[in-house]
Coordinates of N, CA and C in Angstrom, one line a residue:
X283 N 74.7 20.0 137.6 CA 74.2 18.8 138.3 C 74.0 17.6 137.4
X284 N 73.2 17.8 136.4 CA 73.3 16.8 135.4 C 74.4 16.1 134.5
X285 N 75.3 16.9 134.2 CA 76.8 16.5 134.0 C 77.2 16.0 134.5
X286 N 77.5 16.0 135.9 CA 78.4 15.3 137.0 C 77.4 14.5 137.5
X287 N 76.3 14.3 137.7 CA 75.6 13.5 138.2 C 74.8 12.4 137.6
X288 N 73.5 13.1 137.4 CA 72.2 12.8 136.9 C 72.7 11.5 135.7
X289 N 73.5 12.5 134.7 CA 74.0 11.7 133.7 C 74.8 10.3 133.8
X290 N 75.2 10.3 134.6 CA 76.0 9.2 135.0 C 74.8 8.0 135.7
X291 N 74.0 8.5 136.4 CA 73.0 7.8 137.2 C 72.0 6.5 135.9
X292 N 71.9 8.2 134.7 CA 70.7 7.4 133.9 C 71.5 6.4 133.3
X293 N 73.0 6.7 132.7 CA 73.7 6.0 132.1 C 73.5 4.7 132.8
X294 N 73.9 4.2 134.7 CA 74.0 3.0 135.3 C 72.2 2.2 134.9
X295 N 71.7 3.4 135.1 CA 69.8 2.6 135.2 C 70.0 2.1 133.5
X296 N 70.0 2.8 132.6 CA 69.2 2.4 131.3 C 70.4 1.3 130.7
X297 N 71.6 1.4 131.4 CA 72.7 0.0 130.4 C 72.0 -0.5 131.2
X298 N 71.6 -1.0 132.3 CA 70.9 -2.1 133.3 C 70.0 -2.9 132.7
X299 N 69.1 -1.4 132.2 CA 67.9 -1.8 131.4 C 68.3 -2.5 130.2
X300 N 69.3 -1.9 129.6 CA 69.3 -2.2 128.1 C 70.1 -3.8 127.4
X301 N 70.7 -3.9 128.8 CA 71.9 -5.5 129.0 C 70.4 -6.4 129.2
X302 N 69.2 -6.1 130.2 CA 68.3 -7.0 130.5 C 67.9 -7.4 129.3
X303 N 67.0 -6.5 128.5 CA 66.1 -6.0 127.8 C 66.8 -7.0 126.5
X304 N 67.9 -7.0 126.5 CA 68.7 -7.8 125.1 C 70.0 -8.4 125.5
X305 N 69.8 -9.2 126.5 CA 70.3 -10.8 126.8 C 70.7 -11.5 125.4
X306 N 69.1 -11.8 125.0 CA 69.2 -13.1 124.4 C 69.8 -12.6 122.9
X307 N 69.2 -11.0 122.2 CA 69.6 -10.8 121.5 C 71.1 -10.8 121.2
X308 N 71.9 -10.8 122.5 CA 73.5 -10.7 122.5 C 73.7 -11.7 122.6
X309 N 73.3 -12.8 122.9 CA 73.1 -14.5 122.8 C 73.3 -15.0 121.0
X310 N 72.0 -14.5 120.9 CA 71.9 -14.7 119.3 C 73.1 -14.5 118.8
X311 N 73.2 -13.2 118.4 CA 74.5 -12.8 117.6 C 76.0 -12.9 118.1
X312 N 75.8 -13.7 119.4 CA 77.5 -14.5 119.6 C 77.4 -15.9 119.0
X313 N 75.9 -16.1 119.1 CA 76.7 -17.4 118.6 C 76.7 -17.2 117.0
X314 N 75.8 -16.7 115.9 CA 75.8 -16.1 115.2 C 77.5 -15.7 113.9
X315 N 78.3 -15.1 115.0 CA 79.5 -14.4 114.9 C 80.4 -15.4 115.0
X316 N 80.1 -16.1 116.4 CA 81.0 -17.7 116.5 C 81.2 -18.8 115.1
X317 N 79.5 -18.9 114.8 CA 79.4 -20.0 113.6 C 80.3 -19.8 112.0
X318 N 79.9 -18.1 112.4 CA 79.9 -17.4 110.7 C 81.9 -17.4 110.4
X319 N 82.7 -17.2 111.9 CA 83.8 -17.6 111.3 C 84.7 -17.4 112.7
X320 N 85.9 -18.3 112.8 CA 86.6 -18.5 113.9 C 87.1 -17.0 114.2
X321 N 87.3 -17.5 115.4 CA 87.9 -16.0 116.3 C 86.7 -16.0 117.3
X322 N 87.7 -14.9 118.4 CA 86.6 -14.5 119.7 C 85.3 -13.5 119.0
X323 N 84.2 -14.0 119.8 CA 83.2 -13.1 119.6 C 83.3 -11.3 119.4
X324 N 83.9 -11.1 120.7 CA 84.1 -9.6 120.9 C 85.3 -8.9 119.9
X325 N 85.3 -8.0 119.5 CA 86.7 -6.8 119.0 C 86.8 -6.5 120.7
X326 N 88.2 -6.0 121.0 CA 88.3 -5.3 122.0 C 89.9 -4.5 121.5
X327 N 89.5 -3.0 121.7 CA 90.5 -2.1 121.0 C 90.5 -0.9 122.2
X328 N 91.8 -0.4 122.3 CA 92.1 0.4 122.9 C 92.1 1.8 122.5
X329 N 90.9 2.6 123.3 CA 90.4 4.0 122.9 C 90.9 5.1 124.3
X330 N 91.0 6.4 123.7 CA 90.9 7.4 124.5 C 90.0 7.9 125.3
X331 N 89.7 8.3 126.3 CA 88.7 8.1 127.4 C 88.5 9.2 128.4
X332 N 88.0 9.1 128.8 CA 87.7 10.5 130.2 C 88.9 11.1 130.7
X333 N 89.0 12.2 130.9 CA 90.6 12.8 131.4 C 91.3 12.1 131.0
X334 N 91.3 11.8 129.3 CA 92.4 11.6 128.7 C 92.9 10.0 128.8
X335 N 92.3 9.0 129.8 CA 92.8 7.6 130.5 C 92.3 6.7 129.0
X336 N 93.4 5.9 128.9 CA 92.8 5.0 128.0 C 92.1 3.6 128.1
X337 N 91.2 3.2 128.0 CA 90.2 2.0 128.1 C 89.7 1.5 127.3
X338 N 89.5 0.1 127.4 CA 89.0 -0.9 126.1 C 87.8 -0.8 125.9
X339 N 87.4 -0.9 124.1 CA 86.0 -0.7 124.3 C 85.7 -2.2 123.4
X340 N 84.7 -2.4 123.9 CA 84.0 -3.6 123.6 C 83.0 -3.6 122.6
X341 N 83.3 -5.1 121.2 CA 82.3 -4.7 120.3 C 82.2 -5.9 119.4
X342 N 81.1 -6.4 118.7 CA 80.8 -7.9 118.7 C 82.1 -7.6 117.1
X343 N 83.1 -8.4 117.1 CA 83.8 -8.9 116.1 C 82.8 -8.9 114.6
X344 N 83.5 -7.8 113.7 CA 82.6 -8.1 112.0 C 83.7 -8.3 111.6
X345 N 84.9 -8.9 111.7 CA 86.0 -8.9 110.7 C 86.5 -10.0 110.7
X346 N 87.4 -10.8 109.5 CA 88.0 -12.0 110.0 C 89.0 -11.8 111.3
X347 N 89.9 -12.8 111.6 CA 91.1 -12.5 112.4 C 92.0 -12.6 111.8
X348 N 92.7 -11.5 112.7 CA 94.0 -11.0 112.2 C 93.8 -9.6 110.9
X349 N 93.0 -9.4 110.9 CA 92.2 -8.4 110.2 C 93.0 -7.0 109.4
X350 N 94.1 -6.6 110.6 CA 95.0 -5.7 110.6 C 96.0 -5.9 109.8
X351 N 96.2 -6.9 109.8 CA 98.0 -7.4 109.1 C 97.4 -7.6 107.7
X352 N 95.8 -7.8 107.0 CA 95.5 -8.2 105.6 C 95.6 -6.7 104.9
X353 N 95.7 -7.2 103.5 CA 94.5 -6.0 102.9 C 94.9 -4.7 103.0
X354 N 94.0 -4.0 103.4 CA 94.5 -2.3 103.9 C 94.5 -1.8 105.0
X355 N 95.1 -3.1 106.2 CA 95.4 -3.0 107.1 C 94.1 -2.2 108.3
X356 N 94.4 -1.5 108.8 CA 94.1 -0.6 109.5 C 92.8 0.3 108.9
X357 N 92.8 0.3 107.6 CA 91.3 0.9 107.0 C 90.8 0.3 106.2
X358 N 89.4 0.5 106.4 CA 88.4 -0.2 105.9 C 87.4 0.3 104.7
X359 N 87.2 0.2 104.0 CA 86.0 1.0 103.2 C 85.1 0.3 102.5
X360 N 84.2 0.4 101.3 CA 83.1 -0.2 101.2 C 83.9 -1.3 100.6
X361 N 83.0 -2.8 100.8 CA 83.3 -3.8 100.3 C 84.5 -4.6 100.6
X362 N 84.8 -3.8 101.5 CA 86.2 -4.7 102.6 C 86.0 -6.4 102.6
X363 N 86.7 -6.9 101.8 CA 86.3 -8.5 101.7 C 86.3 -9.5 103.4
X364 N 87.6 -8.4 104.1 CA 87.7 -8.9 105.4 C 86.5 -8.8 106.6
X365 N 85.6 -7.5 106.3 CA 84.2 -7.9 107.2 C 83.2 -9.1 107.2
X366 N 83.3 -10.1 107.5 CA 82.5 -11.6 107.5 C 81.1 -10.8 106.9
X367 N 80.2 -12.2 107.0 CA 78.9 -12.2 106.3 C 78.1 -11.4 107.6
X368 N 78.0 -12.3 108.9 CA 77.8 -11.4 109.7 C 77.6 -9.7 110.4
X369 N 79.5 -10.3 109.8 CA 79.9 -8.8 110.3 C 79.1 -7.8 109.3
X370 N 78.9 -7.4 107.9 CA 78.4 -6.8 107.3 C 77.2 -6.6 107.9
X371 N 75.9 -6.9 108.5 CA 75.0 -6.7 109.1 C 75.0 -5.9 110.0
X372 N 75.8 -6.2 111.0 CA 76.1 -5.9 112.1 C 76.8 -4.6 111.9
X373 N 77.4 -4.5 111.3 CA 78.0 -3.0 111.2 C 76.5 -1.7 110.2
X374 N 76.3 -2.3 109.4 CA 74.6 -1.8 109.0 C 74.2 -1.4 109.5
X375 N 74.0 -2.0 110.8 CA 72.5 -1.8 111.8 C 73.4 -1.3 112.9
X376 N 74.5 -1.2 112.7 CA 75.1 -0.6 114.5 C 75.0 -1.7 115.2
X377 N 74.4 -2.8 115.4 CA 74.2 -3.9 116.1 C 75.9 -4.3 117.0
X378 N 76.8 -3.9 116.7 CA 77.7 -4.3 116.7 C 78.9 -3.9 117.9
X379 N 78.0 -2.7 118.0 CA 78.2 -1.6 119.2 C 77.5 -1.7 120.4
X380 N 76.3 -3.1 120.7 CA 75.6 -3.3 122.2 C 76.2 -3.7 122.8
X381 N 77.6 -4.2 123.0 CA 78.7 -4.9 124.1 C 78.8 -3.4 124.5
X382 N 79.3 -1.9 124.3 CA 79.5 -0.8 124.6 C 78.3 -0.7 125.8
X383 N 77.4 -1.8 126.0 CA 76.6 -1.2 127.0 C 77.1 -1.3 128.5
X384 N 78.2 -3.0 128.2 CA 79.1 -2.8 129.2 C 79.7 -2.0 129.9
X385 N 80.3 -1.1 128.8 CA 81.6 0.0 128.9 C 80.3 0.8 129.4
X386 N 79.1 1.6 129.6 CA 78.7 2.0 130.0 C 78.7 2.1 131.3
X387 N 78.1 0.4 131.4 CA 77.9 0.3 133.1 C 79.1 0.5 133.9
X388 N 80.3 -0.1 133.1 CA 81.3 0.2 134.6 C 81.6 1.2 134.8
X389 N 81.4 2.7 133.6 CA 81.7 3.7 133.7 C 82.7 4.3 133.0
X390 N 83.4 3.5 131.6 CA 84.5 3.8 131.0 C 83.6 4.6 129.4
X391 N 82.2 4.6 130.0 CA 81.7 5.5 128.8 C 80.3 5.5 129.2
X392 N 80.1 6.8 128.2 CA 77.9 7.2 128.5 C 77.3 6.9 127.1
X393 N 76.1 6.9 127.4 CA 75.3 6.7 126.1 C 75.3 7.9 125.3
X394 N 75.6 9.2 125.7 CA 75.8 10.7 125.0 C 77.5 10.7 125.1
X395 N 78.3 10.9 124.1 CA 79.2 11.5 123.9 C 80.1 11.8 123.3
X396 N 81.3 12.2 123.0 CA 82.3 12.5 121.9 C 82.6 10.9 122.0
X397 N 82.6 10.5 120.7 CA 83.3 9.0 120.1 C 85.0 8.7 120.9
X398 N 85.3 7.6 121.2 CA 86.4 7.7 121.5 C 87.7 7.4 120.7
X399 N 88.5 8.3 120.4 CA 89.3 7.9 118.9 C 90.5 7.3 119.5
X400 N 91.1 6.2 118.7 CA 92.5 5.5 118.8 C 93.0 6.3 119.8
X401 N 93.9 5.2 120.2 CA 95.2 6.3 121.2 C 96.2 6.8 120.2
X402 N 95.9 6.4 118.6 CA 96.9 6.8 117.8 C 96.6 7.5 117.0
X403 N 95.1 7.7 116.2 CA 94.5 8.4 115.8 C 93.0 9.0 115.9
X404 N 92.7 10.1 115.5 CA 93.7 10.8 114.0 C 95.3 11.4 114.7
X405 N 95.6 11.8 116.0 CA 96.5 11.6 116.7 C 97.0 11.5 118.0
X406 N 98.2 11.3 118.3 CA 98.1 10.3 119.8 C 97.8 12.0 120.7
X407 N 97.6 11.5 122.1 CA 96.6 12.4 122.6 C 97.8 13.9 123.0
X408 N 99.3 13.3 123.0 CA 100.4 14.5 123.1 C 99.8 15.6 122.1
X409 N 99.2 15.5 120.9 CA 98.9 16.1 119.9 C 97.9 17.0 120.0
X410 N 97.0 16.4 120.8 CA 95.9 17.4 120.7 C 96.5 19.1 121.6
X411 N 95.7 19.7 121.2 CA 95.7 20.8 121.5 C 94.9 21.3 123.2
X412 N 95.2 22.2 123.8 CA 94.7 22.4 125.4 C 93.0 22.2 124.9
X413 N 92.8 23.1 123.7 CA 91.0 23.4 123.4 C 90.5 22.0 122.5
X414 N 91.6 21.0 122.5 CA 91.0 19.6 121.6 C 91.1 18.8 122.7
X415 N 91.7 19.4 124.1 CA 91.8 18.0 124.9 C 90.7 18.2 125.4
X416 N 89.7 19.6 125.3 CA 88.4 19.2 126.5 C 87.2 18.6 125.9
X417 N 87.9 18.0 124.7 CA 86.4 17.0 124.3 C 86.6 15.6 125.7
X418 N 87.7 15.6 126.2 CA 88.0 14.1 126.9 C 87.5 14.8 128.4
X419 N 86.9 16.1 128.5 CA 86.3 16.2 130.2 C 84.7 15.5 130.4
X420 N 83.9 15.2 129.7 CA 83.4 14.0 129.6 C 83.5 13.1 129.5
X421 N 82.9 11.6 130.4 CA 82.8 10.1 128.8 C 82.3 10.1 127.9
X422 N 83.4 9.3 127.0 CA 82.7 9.4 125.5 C 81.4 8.5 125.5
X423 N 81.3 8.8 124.6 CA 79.8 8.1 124.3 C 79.6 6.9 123.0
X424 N 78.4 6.9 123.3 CA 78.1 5.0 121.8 C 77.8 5.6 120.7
X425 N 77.1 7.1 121.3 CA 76.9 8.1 120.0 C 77.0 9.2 120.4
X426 N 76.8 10.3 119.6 CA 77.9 11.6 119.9 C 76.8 12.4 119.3
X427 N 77.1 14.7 119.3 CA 77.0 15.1 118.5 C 77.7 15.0 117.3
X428 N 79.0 14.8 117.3 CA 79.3 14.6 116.2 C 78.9 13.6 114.8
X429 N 78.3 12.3 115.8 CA 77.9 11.4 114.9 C 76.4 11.8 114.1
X430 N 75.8 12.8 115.1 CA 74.4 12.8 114.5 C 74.4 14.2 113.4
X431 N 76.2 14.8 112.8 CA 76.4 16.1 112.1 C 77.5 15.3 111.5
X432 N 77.1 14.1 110.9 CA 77.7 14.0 109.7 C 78.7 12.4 109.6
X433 N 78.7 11.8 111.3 CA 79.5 10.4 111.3 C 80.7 10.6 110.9
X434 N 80.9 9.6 109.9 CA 82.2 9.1 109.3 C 82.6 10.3 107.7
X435 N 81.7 10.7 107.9 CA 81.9 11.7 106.5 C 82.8 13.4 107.4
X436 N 82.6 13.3 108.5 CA 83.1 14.4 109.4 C 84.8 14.1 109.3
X437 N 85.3 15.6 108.9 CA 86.9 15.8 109.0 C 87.3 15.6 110.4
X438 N 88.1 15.1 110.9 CA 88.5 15.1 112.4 C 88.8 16.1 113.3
X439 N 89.5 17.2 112.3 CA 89.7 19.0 113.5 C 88.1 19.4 113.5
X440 N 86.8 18.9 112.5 CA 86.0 19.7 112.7 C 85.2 18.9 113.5
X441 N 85.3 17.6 113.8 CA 84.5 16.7 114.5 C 84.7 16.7 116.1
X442 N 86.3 17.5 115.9 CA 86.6 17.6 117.6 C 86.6 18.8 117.8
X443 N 86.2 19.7 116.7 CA 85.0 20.8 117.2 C 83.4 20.5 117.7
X444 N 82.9 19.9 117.2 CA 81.5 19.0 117.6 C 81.5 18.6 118.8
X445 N 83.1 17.7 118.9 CA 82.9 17.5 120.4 C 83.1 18.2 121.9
X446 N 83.9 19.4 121.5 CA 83.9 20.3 122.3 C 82.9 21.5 122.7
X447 N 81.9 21.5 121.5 CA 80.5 22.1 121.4 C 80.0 21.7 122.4
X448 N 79.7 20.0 122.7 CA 79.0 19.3 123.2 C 79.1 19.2 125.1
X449 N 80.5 19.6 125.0 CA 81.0 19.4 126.4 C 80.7 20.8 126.8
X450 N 80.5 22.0 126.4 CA 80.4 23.3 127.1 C 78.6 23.3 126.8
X451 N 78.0 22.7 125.9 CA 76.5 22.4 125.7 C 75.6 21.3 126.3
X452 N 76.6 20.6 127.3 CA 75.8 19.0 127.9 C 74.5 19.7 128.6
X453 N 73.5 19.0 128.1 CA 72.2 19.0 128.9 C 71.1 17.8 128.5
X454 N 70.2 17.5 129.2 CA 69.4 16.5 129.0 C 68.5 16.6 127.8
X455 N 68.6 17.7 127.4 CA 67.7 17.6 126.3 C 68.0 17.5 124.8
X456 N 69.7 18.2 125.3 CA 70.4 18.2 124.1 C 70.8 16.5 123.5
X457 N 71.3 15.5 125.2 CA 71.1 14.1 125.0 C 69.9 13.3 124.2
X458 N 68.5 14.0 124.7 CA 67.6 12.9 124.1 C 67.2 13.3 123.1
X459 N 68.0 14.4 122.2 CA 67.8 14.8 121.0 C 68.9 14.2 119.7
X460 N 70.0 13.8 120.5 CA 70.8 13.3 120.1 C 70.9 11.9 119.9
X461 N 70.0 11.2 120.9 CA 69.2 9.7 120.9 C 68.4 9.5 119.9
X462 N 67.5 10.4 119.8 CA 66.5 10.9 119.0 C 67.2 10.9 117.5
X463 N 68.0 11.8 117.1 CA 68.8 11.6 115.9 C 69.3 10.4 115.5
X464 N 70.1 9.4 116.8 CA 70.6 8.4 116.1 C 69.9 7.5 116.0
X465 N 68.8 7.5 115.8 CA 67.8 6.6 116.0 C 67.8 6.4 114.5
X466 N 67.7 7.8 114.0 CA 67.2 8.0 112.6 C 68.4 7.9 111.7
X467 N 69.6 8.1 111.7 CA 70.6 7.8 111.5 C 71.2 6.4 111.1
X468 N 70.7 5.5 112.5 CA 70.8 4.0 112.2 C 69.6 3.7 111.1
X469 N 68.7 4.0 111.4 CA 67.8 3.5 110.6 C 67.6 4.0 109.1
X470 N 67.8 4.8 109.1 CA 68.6 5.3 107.7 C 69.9 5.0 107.1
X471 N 70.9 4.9 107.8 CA 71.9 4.0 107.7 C 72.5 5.0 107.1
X472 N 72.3 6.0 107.2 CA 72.9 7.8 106.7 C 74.6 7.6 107.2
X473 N 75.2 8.5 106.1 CA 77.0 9.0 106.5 C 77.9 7.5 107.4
X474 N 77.2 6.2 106.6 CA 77.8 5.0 107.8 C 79.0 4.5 106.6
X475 N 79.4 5.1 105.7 CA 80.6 5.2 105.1 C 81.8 5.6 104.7
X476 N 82.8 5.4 104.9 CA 83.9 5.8 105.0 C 84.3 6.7 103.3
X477 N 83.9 7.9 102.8 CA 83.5 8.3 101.6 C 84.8 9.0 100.7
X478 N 85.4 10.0 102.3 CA 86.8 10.9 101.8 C 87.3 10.8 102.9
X479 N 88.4 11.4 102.6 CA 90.1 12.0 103.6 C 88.8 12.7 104.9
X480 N 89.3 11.7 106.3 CA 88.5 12.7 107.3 C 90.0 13.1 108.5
X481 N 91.2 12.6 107.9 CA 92.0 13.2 108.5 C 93.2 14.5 107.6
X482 N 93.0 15.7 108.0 CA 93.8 16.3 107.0 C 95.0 17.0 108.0
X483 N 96.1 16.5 107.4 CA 97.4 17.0 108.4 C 97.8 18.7 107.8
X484 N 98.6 19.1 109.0 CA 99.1 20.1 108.4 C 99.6 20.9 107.4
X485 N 100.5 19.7 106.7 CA 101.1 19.9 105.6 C 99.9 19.8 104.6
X486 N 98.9 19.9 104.2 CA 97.9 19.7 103.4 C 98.0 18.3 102.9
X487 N 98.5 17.1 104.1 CA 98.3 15.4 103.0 C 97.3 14.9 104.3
X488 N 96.6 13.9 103.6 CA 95.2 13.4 104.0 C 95.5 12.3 104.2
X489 N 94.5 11.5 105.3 CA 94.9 10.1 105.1 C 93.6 9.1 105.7
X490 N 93.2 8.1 104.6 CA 91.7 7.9 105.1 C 91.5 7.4 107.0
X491 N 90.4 7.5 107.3 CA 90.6 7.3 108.5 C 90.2 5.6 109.1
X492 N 90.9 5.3 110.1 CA 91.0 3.7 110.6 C 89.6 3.0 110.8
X493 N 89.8 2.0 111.6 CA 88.8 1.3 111.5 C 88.1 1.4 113.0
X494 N 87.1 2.4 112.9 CA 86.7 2.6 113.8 C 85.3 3.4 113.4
X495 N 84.5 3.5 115.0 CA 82.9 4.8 114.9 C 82.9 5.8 115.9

């Protein structure tokens, strides 16, 4: 009942809450993001999603534009010259991820759940496996078990074990424990670095992972 239900309910009440509650804060840091350097306020990037459907997820812009085509393209790691002054902040503090409260409310995601990865990687969804596709029988979430066992430092076959833990383990307690964790996580600012290879292919070659949480 709480899976199919409940959870979805609190999700509509608390984004309600959480869009009210930080208006102005989302005020601030658009205009903020606007001043600090041209381009639209928002990132908007195409993620993998509930039964597998793909939907945009929404997220305040920390990078210059055109971001993809510089540099090292598609990956980011520490000291990426292309995250603006802003953006560095904002990615720090997670701040950067309260537009997702949107994606909450309409329903293309929950506050508890598996991360939603590229539709390309670590690979497109033809790839996954029957027992890797049932991390996508929930919506993903703004945070995850897997984020609160290790984030961005997590290998991806073992991260979409995490997430498939989570979907045969959903319960309300396991959520506000997981709230609970990323609380401390953000605030610690723990595993928010891209460190080693968190994609390892078959053939034993690695390849750092995109620009994404």
């Amino acid at each position: 009942m709480y899976k199919h239900f409940f959870k979805r309910l609190m999700d509509i009440i608390l984004s309600l809450i959480g869009i009210s509650v930080l208006a102005l804060p989302m005020l601030v840091i658009a205009i903020l993001v606007k001043i600090d350097s041209r381009g639209p306020v928002l990132f908007k990037q195409k993620r993998i999603g509930y039964k597998g459907k793909v939907f945009e997820i929404w997220k305040f812009r920390t990078m210059c534009v055109g971001a993809e085509q510089m540099g090292s393209g598609v990956y980011s790691g520490k000291g990426d010259s292309r995250v603006t002054r802003v953006g560095n902040i904002l990615r720090k503090t997670s701040l950067d991820e309260i537009p997702q409260l949107f994606n909450t409310l309409v329903g293309t995601m929950s506050f508890i759940g598996p991360r939603p990865p590229l539709t390309y990687h670590p690979w497109p969804i033809e790839e996954y496996t029957d027992e890797q596709r049932r991390m996508f029988d929930v919506r993903p979430g703004i945070t995850g078990w897997a984020q609160v066992n290790g984030r961005k430092g997590v290998e991806w076959n073992h991260r979409i074990e995490l997430n498939v833990w989570y979907v045969d383990h959903v319960s309300l307690w396991l959520d506000i424990k997981i709230l609970f964790l990323t609380v401390w996580k953000v605030v610690s600012n723990a595993d928010n670095e891209n460190t080693e290879a968190t994609v390892v292919k078959a053939e034993g070659e690695a390849e750092k992972e995109k620009v994404q949480k």
